[in-house]
Amino acid sequence: YYAGDFLKDDYSKIYAVSDTNAFVTIDTATGAITPIKTITPPGDTVSGLAGANGFFYGISGTQIFTLDTEGNLNVIATTTATLGIDLAYVPDNGLLYTVDLQSDHLFSINPNTGESVDIGALGFNANYAQGMDYDEVNKVLYWAAYGGGGDGQLRAIDMTTGASVLVGTFSGDNETDCLSIAAYAGGGGGGGTGGAVPWLTETPEEGLVDGLGTFEIEIEFNVNDIEQPGDYFAELRFTNDTPYELPAIPVTMHVVRPLNWGNIKANIYALEQCDIAPAPADKAGVNFYQNGKLVGSTETDEDGYFSYALKHGTYDVEILKAGYITQMVNGVVVGWDEDVVLDDINLRLDAPCLIVDPDSVFQDQFPDRITEQTLTFINTGAKETVFEITENDMGGPTPFMRFNPFADNLIQDPGFEAYTPNPYWDEYSSNYGTTLCTVDDCGTGTGSGPHTGQVWSWFGGVNPGDTENGSVSQDVAFPNGTATMKFWVEQAVCGDSGASNYLALQIDGTELWRTDGTDPACGTASYRQIEVDVSAFADGNTHQVKFASTTVGSGNFFLDDVELIAEGGGGGGTGGDIPWLEIDIMADVVMPDGGQVEVTLTFDSTGLTTGDYFGELQVTNAPDPRITIPVQLRIWDFYRIFTPFTVTRYPHPSK
């Protein structure tokens, strides 16, 4: 049996069609088979059957048909699904759904108009027998999927996108069809293409209309299970055995708020970590309690708004959303025929927010002295956090202001904006004297000019047959630790000399990066950023950073915005504990909502010579990113107390 389903709320038997087109019922308790009729489908066999309101929809090949309980068959539509297997009927929207084995897509079919829509990919490679049914109670389209090799599984399908997700795997002989779910919602529906409407009942739901006669249907509206005032909408849809389609009849039930009721309304916002950036909290749950008993629930819409009607009285309102701190608004008084608008409610993310004050530490003192400073760890978030401090010795002493290891960029004039003659870069061009250009002086050729600012370095640009050698370089003091070169390169025209046209990065004559006329980036009139690890030169010494190029004829390379980003100390360093620093608390818990922990830093210059000493404190508070706190100790000569001008000659590098 490849096709079968329950009919309405009769779960005692499944109606099914065999591979020989025998229409039967199967007793769900005993498995006994009762023949009804041998049918003649429009295709060879019936590959899907879906129970509707008193009859079935079926699929055979690309044809959709109706089938009554006596075996009478009527073709009503054609689907564009080339190999539809099984069928599910969704009374909520009056549509049929099928799985197309050819495309592995979900298709919908309107049984009234015949319109067939490819909804989207299922995300599963389906083969052989399949099963489908719609859970009318829980509003889920289920699929008994099979691909081959014993991979049968139950999946749930999103009817708006076609995407499916795994619910669970089947055991044993797991190629499953005739999936039938005992979940008939009942009510409404007319001829079976309408939705199950709990507040609407039609009596009778089917009948025979004599020629030129009339047939009355009694419509009953019932508010017993309606919790909220407002307008409720539905449609009565009909099927009939004539060639003419009956229009749907719109139905509206207006439920009036009683005079002794009122509404509680509010806008709910969700905050990001550290209580910033409020955004509407959609689908936040809202519960209403009276005398400790839950009396109503709703959820916010996509704009974070809710409005809920309650009988006059005093209520406690609970707002909750996964991952956020639950909020309570107690003692909300609802009067007769009154709208109570609460102040905007902000839901705090259930996460800590650790702040370290100050974010860098500088201490200056004479030799053989001991001083103290305080680091304050503050948690302004809604959840406690644990921090742990790790020291990193970055070396010293170094001469005052030899370099600043905490500077963002160690390259001076990274965008060449000082132009030419440049006080920071050494310039060379065998044809032009300098590679530095502005649009006014050089034009842009077929490129885009500078990446930022007004100046860039243009390597090449000579006449066909000519050779151009060019370079820019500067000496840079590297710290100990790690270092990265970052720069922007454009090569819209690389010329026809292949690898002979090149631009290279060199440090102390060692080539670390190169592009040439064979690079796939050739021909692109836009910049790309290059990153090169130059940590091998981060040794506390001064090195020459140089960009050198050779071009023949029409080759061109543009360079701009050069950076040298370093993380390192002043003159060696062990990378371990800082020898001149003591920390009294290395780890602790900081309580939420403004909790604080004070950590004392003790600087000991005993036995140290003059100069700058560097270190950093790495603060971990998982799962948040690590916090780095630069620490610098400056040891002065005693005579400097008499020369206050040195404060301006040697400013604090960490400031």
XYZ file of C-alpha atoms in Angstrom:
655
model
C 0.000 0.000 0.000
C 1.517 3.282 -1.176
C -1.282 5.649 -0.142
C -3.539 5.895 2.892
C -4.978 8.153 5.605
C -7.594 8.565 8.310
C -10.868 10.259 7.471
C -11.823 13.051 9.890
C -11.831 11.757 13.497
C -12.461 8.095 12.708
C -9.197 6.517 13.849
C -10.552 2.964 13.851
C -9.518 2.405 10.248
C -7.189 3.732 7.581
C -8.434 4.066 4.017
C -5.722 2.877 1.631
C -5.030 2.080 -2.026
C -2.834 -0.907 -2.917
C -0.270 -1.201 -5.704
C -2.994 -2.940 -7.745
C -5.402 -0.023 -7.122
C -7.576 -1.868 -4.637
C -9.363 0.691 -2.437
C -9.705 -0.808 1.064
C -9.937 -0.050 4.760
C -7.395 -1.356 7.273
C -8.529 -1.914 10.860
C -6.044 -0.084 13.131
C -6.610 -2.550 15.977
C -6.423 -5.869 14.119
C -4.955 -5.052 10.709
C -7.953 -6.652 9.014
C -8.479 -5.505 5.424
C -11.946 -4.770 4.041
C -12.188 -4.267 0.243
C -14.269 -1.368 -1.061
C -13.612 -1.149 -4.794
C -10.930 -1.433 -7.447
C -10.428 2.074 -8.765
C -8.986 3.391 -12.029
C -6.598 6.281 -11.263
C -5.477 8.677 -14.025
C -1.947 7.279 -13.777
C -0.729 3.738 -13.218
C -1.010 3.794 -9.424
C -2.018 6.040 -6.556
C 1.065 7.487 -4.847
C -0.656 9.585 -2.171
C -3.934 9.925 -0.312
C -5.025 12.671 2.097
C -8.203 12.710 4.151
C -10.339 15.853 3.854
C -13.811 16.660 5.165
C -15.736 13.504 4.251
C -13.647 12.506 1.216
C -10.034 12.103 0.083
C -7.635 13.903 -2.188
C -5.295 11.669 -4.168
C -2.299 11.979 -6.480
C -1.463 9.722 -9.422
C 1.420 10.826 -11.621
C 0.850 14.557 -12.040
C -2.933 14.331 -11.628
C -4.859 15.368 -8.498
C -8.229 13.735 -7.896
C -10.967 13.391 -5.288
C -12.099 10.009 -3.991
C -15.191 9.376 -1.889
C -15.623 6.526 0.581
C -17.382 4.389 -2.054
C -14.479 4.604 -4.496
C -15.847 7.211 -6.900
C -12.936 9.162 -8.413
C -12.883 12.601 -10.072
C -9.758 14.312 -11.533
C -9.637 17.992 -10.499
C -6.128 19.387 -11.124
C -2.642 18.865 -12.556
C 0.531 19.576 -10.596
C 3.905 20.716 -11.947
C 5.639 18.316 -9.553
C 6.952 15.700 -11.975
C 7.197 12.869 -9.460
C 4.987 13.693 -6.490
C 4.980 11.012 -3.791
C 2.253 11.039 -1.121
C -0.030 13.895 -0.298
C -1.039 15.943 2.738
C -4.067 18.183 3.082
C -3.865 21.315 5.262
C -7.350 22.592 6.120
C -5.907 25.779 7.624
C -5.151 27.149 4.152
C -7.038 24.699 1.939
C -3.884 23.525 0.135
C -2.404 20.140 -0.721
C 1.317 19.404 -0.348
C 3.483 16.775 -2.006
C 7.159 15.761 -2.083
C 8.661 15.759 -5.585
C 11.265 12.986 -5.836
C 12.665 14.480 -9.041
C 13.710 17.826 -7.515
C 13.561 17.036 -3.763
C 11.321 20.087 -3.396
C 8.035 20.659 -1.594
C 5.097 21.600 -3.848
C 1.700 23.022 -2.940
C -1.451 22.503 -4.990
C -4.653 24.517 -4.748
C -7.428 21.940 -5.333
C -9.899 24.653 -6.357
C -7.801 26.504 -8.943
C -5.228 23.857 -9.819
C -2.387 26.303 -9.106
C 0.831 24.441 -8.301
C 3.735 26.188 -6.532
C 7.342 25.020 -6.032
C 7.890 26.144 -2.430
C 11.526 25.157 -1.990
C 14.181 22.538 -1.310
C 13.479 19.932 1.372
C 17.139 19.460 2.290
C 16.946 15.663 1.995
C 17.628 13.328 -0.938
C 14.368 11.370 -1.105
C 13.916 8.060 -2.942
C 11.368 5.236 -3.052
C 8.260 5.323 -0.833
C 7.420 8.377 1.273
C 4.653 9.284 3.729
C 3.065 12.643 4.603
C 0.347 13.946 6.897
C -0.623 17.182 8.607
C -1.100 17.398 12.367
C -4.164 19.660 12.510
C -3.932 20.102 16.273
C -0.267 21.131 16.505
C -0.087 22.672 13.014
C 2.909 20.634 11.824
C 3.449 19.012 8.406
C 5.196 15.681 9.023
C 7.100 13.649 6.457
C 8.111 9.980 6.716
C 11.208 10.396 4.567
C 13.376 7.726 2.979
C 16.493 8.103 0.875
C 17.949 4.612 0.741
C 20.153 2.268 2.730
C 17.917 2.159 5.796
C 17.891 5.898 6.489
C 14.141 6.188 7.103
C 13.263 9.086 9.378
C 10.500 11.383 10.529
C 10.960 15.003 9.476
C 8.970 18.211 9.968
C 8.531 20.520 6.966
C 8.325 24.312 6.987
C 5.399 24.993 4.644
C 6.649 28.521 3.875
C 10.170 27.547 2.709
C 10.053 23.803 2.043
C 12.993 23.191 4.391
C 12.701 20.127 6.614
C 14.299 19.204 9.937
C 14.937 15.805 11.496
C 12.550 14.725 14.259
C 13.866 11.188 14.721
C 14.936 8.034 12.881
C 12.842 4.927 12.239
C 14.112 1.524 13.327
C 13.845 -1.785 11.517
C 12.298 -1.917 8.042
C 12.094 1.836 7.830
C 10.699 2.620 4.364
C 7.377 4.096 5.509
C 4.283 5.225 3.634
C 0.574 5.761 4.450
C 1.620 8.069 7.320
C -1.619 8.866 9.184
C -1.769 11.174 12.198
C -4.719 11.000 14.587
C -5.075 14.769 14.916
C -8.302 15.933 13.301
C -9.167 19.417 14.577
C -12.806 19.309 13.477
C -15.190 22.205 13.004
C -15.715 24.409 9.957
C -14.544 23.472 6.620
C -17.689 23.332 4.530
C -16.654 21.096 1.682
C -13.264 20.377 3.123
C -11.194 23.289 1.819
C -11.771 25.594 4.757
C -9.945 25.825 8.063
C -10.877 24.126 11.299
C -12.551 26.996 13.161
C -13.218 26.172 16.826
C -15.789 28.949 17.300
C -17.822 28.119 14.202
C -20.083 25.108 13.590
C -22.134 24.323 10.483
C -25.083 21.947 10.562
C -25.202 19.965 8.342
C -21.754 19.963 6.698
C -22.938 18.233 3.542
C -26.169 17.481 1.723
C -28.104 17.281 -1.532
C -29.663 20.347 -3.172
C -32.584 19.589 -5.483
C -32.820 21.300 -8.847
C -34.048 24.873 -8.427
C -34.149 24.123 -4.718
C -32.519 25.579 -1.620
C -30.607 24.042 1.219
C -30.265 25.719 4.586
C -27.161 25.431 6.750
C -27.335 26.588 10.345
C -24.305 28.595 11.483
C -23.507 28.620 15.193
C -21.041 31.040 16.831
C -19.610 29.939 20.162
C -17.421 32.092 22.433
C -17.006 29.510 25.197
C -13.327 28.933 24.364
C -12.590 32.500 23.280
C -10.304 34.170 25.813
C -9.922 37.632 24.325
C -12.211 40.279 22.835
C -11.622 41.274 19.239
C -12.464 40.294 15.683
C -12.157 36.673 14.583
C -12.168 35.848 10.885
C -12.859 32.721 8.883
C -14.187 31.555 5.541
C -16.748 28.962 4.599
C -15.556 27.101 1.517
C -17.529 24.634 -0.547
C -17.051 21.822 -3.016
C -19.794 20.508 -5.238
C -20.326 18.104 -8.103
C -21.069 20.778 -10.719
C -18.577 22.398 -13.109
C -18.997 25.679 -11.259
C -16.911 26.861 -8.308
C -18.794 28.331 -5.365
C -17.249 31.498 -3.898
C -16.045 31.374 -0.302
C -18.203 33.183 2.238
C -16.284 35.419 4.681
C -17.311 35.060 8.316
C -16.515 37.547 11.091
C -17.233 37.149 14.772
C -16.839 40.350 16.783
C -16.290 39.648 20.470
C -16.962 42.752 22.553
C -14.889 43.475 25.659
C -17.250 43.398 28.661
C -17.705 46.679 30.489
C -16.079 45.279 33.631
C -12.913 44.291 31.729
C -9.840 46.308 30.779
C -6.547 45.860 28.907
C -2.919 45.776 30.034
C -0.556 47.013 27.312
C 3.208 47.559 27.042
C 6.238 47.606 24.766
C 8.981 45.121 25.650
C 12.627 45.619 24.651
C 15.571 43.213 24.778
C 18.944 44.671 25.778
C 22.312 43.490 24.560
C 25.143 42.610 26.935
C 26.025 45.508 29.227
C 22.423 46.798 29.020
C 22.829 48.605 25.704
C 21.082 48.748 22.301
C 17.445 47.995 23.176
C 15.548 46.231 20.388
C 11.908 45.068 20.241
C 11.577 41.722 22.014
C 9.411 39.630 19.712
C 7.769 36.463 21.038
C 8.471 37.342 24.659
C 6.092 35.477 26.953
C 3.742 37.515 29.148
C 1.930 35.866 32.080
C -0.774 37.399 34.240
C -1.232 36.291 37.855
C -4.003 37.074 40.314
C -3.509 36.051 43.933
C -0.601 33.872 42.817
C -2.645 31.961 40.220
C -1.915 32.107 36.503
C -5.025 33.514 34.817
C -3.796 34.391 31.335
C -0.864 34.346 28.935
C 0.117 35.994 25.684
C 3.278 36.910 23.780
C 4.642 40.030 22.161
C 4.418 40.663 18.439
C 7.359 41.402 16.132
C 7.426 44.983 17.436
C 7.682 43.818 21.058
C 4.115 44.952 21.822
C 1.336 43.175 23.696
C -2.224 44.008 24.716
C -4.285 41.627 26.829
C -7.823 41.952 28.184
C -8.656 40.927 31.759
C -11.530 41.295 34.136
C -11.167 44.285 36.470
C -8.845 43.536 39.383
C -5.210 43.603 40.490
C -2.613 41.558 38.598
C 1.072 40.731 38.661
C 2.601 40.726 35.179
C 5.551 38.449 34.362
C 7.658 38.979 31.233
C 10.073 36.249 30.201
C 12.239 35.403 27.219
C 14.864 32.689 26.859
C 18.339 33.988 27.709
C 17.050 37.079 29.529
C 16.266 37.957 33.144
C 12.571 37.591 33.913
C 10.839 40.830 34.886
C 7.844 41.225 37.209
C 5.508 44.199 37.378
C 3.441 43.766 40.518
C 0.149 45.254 41.562
C -1.190 46.412 38.198
C -4.750 47.624 38.798
C -7.191 47.151 35.920
C -10.381 49.182 36.209
C -13.681 48.909 34.406
C -13.372 49.577 30.666
C -9.808 50.867 31.208
C -6.593 50.556 29.183
C -3.531 50.371 31.442
C -0.335 51.236 29.546
C 2.783 50.139 31.415
C 6.103 51.929 31.117
C 8.472 50.403 28.559
C 9.995 47.208 29.970
C 13.640 46.321 29.261
C 14.698 42.684 29.484
C 18.328 42.336 30.547
C 20.501 39.737 28.877
C 21.423 37.018 31.374
C 25.139 37.757 31.076
C 27.865 39.597 32.983
C 29.459 42.861 31.898
C 32.975 43.170 33.295
C 34.708 46.554 33.291
C 38.284 47.069 34.491
C 39.208 50.539 35.727
C 41.677 51.864 34.686
C 42.176 50.139 31.332
C 45.950 50.761 31.412
C 48.414 51.355 34.233
C 51.437 53.672 34.320
C 53.662 54.045 37.374
C 56.830 56.138 37.602
C 59.184 56.127 40.580
C 62.832 56.192 41.620
C 64.951 53.069 42.085
C 64.542 51.030 45.277
C 60.986 52.197 45.928
C 57.674 50.343 46.489
C 54.371 51.906 45.378
C 50.791 50.697 44.990
C 47.893 51.237 42.595
C 44.410 49.733 42.500
C 42.582 47.966 39.687
C 38.816 47.860 40.162
C 36.805 45.073 38.541
C 33.156 46.150 38.133
C 30.329 43.901 36.921
C 27.391 45.957 35.647
C 25.718 42.939 34.045
C 22.907 40.727 35.280
C 24.975 37.602 35.974
C 27.986 36.967 38.192
C 31.337 36.410 36.520
C 34.677 34.872 37.416
C 37.876 36.596 36.334
C 41.438 35.330 36.319
C 44.598 37.392 35.782
C 47.655 36.138 33.913
C 50.862 38.186 33.801
C 52.970 38.664 30.691
C 56.452 40.167 31.126
C 57.306 42.203 28.032
C 60.790 43.263 28.995
C 62.817 46.314 29.842
C 64.539 48.529 30.520
C 64.490 50.549 27.321
C 65.554 54.170 26.861
C 62.704 56.566 27.454
C 60.363 56.709 24.443
C 62.514 54.492 22.289
C 59.138 53.302 21.097
C 55.662 52.859 22.384
C 54.746 49.150 22.357
C 51.075 49.986 22.837
C 50.786 52.254 19.778
C 48.206 51.073 17.242
C 50.592 51.543 14.302
C 54.381 51.787 14.482
C 54.675 53.069 10.901
C 55.028 56.834 10.640
C 52.957 58.533 7.914
C 51.248 55.247 6.925
C 49.242 56.907 4.128
C 52.188 58.933 2.685
C 50.200 62.139 3.302
C 53.400 64.134 4.052
C 53.998 63.643 0.297
C 57.454 64.400 -1.151
C 60.090 64.990 -0.026
C 58.760 62.763 2.735
C 60.275 63.220 6.220
C 59.448 59.637 7.228
C 59.884 57.510 4.100
C 63.013 57.147 1.982
C 61.819 57.425 -1.638
C 63.396 56.120 -4.832
C 62.317 55.962 -8.476
C 64.722 55.344 -11.346
C 62.561 57.449 -13.683
C 60.670 59.938 -11.495
C 62.740 60.372 -8.334
C 59.801 59.286 -6.132
C 56.955 56.784 -6.310
C 54.635 59.061 -4.309
C 51.745 60.578 -6.239
C 48.680 62.766 -6.012
C 45.905 62.797 -8.591
C 46.836 66.367 -9.591
C 50.467 65.436 -10.221
C 50.112 61.937 -11.668
C 46.509 61.311 -12.649
C 45.265 57.777 -11.908
C 45.928 55.937 -15.157
C 43.377 53.126 -15.289
C 43.443 52.686 -11.506
C 41.487 54.274 -8.669
C 44.190 56.532 -7.182
C 44.729 56.687 -3.396
C 43.014 54.187 -1.110
C 42.419 56.956 1.435
C 43.582 60.556 1.674
C 45.321 62.371 -1.183
C 48.640 60.521 -1.634
C 49.642 56.981 -2.556
C 52.713 55.158 -3.852
C 52.559 54.352 -7.581
C 55.132 51.786 -8.700
C 55.599 51.614 -12.474
C 53.766 53.730 -15.019
C 56.581 54.066 -17.551
C 56.456 53.930 -21.345
C 56.467 50.603 -23.202
C 59.952 49.183 -23.387
C 61.205 51.184 -20.393
C 62.102 49.693 -17.012
C 61.182 51.305 -13.700
C 62.694 50.468 -10.313
C 61.091 52.067 -7.280
C 60.921 51.759 -3.509
C 59.759 53.361 -0.270
C 61.320 52.440 3.070
C 61.629 53.548 6.677
C 63.411 52.337 9.799
C 61.044 51.107 12.509
C 61.718 50.123 16.119
C 60.092 46.723 16.709
C 59.093 45.596 20.210
C 59.606 42.094 21.514
C 56.609 39.853 20.924
C 54.512 39.531 17.781
C 54.061 41.868 14.814
C 51.884 42.035 11.701
C 52.264 44.157 8.576
C 49.008 45.298 6.949
C 48.807 47.306 3.734
C 46.505 47.925 0.762
C 47.489 47.022 -2.814
C 45.815 47.605 -6.186
C 47.051 46.184 -9.476
C 44.558 47.124 -12.171
C 47.175 46.830 -14.943
C 49.988 44.335 -14.379
C 51.425 44.582 -17.899
C 52.533 41.775 -20.188
C 55.858 40.929 -18.531
C 54.427 38.354 -16.142
C 56.530 37.642 -13.083
C 59.097 40.248 -14.160
C 56.665 42.926 -12.995
C 56.469 42.696 -9.214
C 55.968 44.490 -5.906
C 57.581 43.015 -2.782
C 57.714 43.643 0.966
C 61.200 43.351 2.450
C 62.493 43.731 5.992
C 66.251 44.175 6.261
C 66.471 42.881 2.686
C 64.545 39.673 3.402
C 61.537 39.298 1.122
C 58.380 38.375 3.037
C 55.655 38.971 0.436
C 55.419 39.442 -3.327
C 52.806 39.952 -6.009
C 53.531 39.987 -9.734
C 51.960 40.062 -13.175
C 50.689 36.481 -12.849
C 48.596 37.220 -9.745
C 44.816 36.604 -10.179
C 44.335 40.048 -8.605
C 45.628 41.634 -11.811
C 42.963 43.563 -13.675
C 40.971 44.517 -10.569
C 40.631 48.291 -10.213
C 40.159 48.240 -6.456
C 42.355 47.786 -3.407
C 42.702 44.636 -1.336
C 44.286 44.419 2.112
C 47.334 42.239 2.620
C 48.435 40.878 6.015
C 51.916 39.479 6.633
C 53.226 38.015 9.890
C 56.565 39.710 10.656
C 56.966 38.411 14.213
C 60.415 37.059 13.337
C 61.645 40.663 13.484
C 59.858 41.603 16.733
C 63.030 41.423 18.805
C 63.301 44.887 20.353
C 65.591 46.211 17.618
C 65.255 48.628 14.695
C 64.646 47.195 11.220
C 64.200 48.600 7.722
C 60.698 48.119 6.278
C 60.844 48.434 2.485
C 58.471 48.067 -0.475
C 60.432 47.497 -3.687
C 59.200 47.091 -7.257
C 60.436 46.490 -10.785
C 58.158 46.998 -13.793
C 58.715 46.791 -17.519
C 56.494 48.873 -19.769
C 52.880 49.113 -18.702
C 53.049 47.337 -15.340
C 51.569 49.231 -12.374
C 51.174 48.588 -8.633
C 49.458 50.956 -6.162
C 50.309 50.913 -2.415
C 48.638 52.813 0.434
C 47.804 52.748 4.172
C 50.707 50.741 5.585
C 50.461 49.450 9.156
C 52.798 47.658 11.513
C 50.766 46.339 14.426
C 52.868 44.995 17.280
C 52.161 43.333 20.580
C 55.334 43.310 22.550
C 57.465 44.759 25.298
C 60.559 46.756 25.598
C 63.666 44.698 25.657
C 63.236 40.971 25.890
C 60.820 39.799 28.511
C 60.102 36.297 29.720
C 56.452 36.180 28.744
C 55.734 34.956 32.272
C 55.268 36.682 35.608
C 56.302 40.323 35.758
C 59.247 40.424 38.222
C 58.676 44.015 39.420
C 54.914 43.612 39.991
C 52.938 41.860 42.736
C 49.172 41.277 42.486
C 47.233 40.465 45.649
C 44.195 38.840 43.966
C 44.726 36.746 40.848
C 41.157 35.419 40.533
C 37.794 36.155 42.099
C 34.036 36.310 41.578
C 32.397 39.650 40.786
C 28.733 39.748 41.713
C 26.179 41.252 39.283
C 24.438 44.622 39.312
C 27.456 46.757 40.173
C 29.506 44.288 42.215
C 33.169 45.241 42.615
C 36.485 43.598 43.428
C 39.546 45.758 44.107
C 42.947 44.354 43.153
C 46.118 45.945 44.532
C 49.145 46.236 42.227
C 52.481 46.638 44.028
C 55.392 48.073 42.003
C 58.856 47.238 43.355
C 61.818 49.026 41.730
C 64.412 47.484 44.046
C 67.590 46.837 42.066
C 66.166 48.168 38.793
C 68.065 50.565 36.557
C 66.558 53.612 34.867
C 64.322 53.159 31.860
C 60.885 51.879 30.886
C 59.652 48.383 31.815
C 56.636 46.842 30.134
C 54.127 44.133 30.835
C 50.502 43.300 30.367
C 47.772 41.668 32.394
C 45.533 39.228 30.542
C 42.096 39.050 32.163
C 39.911 36.089 31.213
C 36.231 35.931 32.086
C 34.830 33.230 29.809
C 32.967 33.166 27.573
C 33.617 36.855 26.914
C 36.722 38.036 25.035
C 39.967 38.440 26.944
C 40.747 41.891 28.338
C 44.339 43.145 27.968
C 45.623 45.781 30.402
C 48.983 47.351 29.456
C 51.272 48.004 32.438
C 54.330 50.254 32.365
C 56.866 51.059 35.066
C 59.238 53.999 34.522
C 62.343 54.260 36.708
C 63.794 57.798 36.955
C 67.291 58.931 37.856
C 67.321 60.889 41.118
C 68.592 64.048 39.398
C 65.450 64.282 37.292
C 63.538 65.599 40.282
C 65.370 68.849 39.678
C 64.578 68.985 35.934
C 60.815 69.238 35.528
C 61.148 69.893 31.803
C 61.727 66.163 31.357
C 58.013 65.603 31.834
C 57.448 67.131 28.430
C 60.540 65.585 26.903
C 59.467 62.119 28.065
C 55.667 61.935 28.069
C 53.951 58.820 29.385
C 53.846 56.298 26.555
C 50.621 54.713 27.811
C 48.725 58.027 27.837
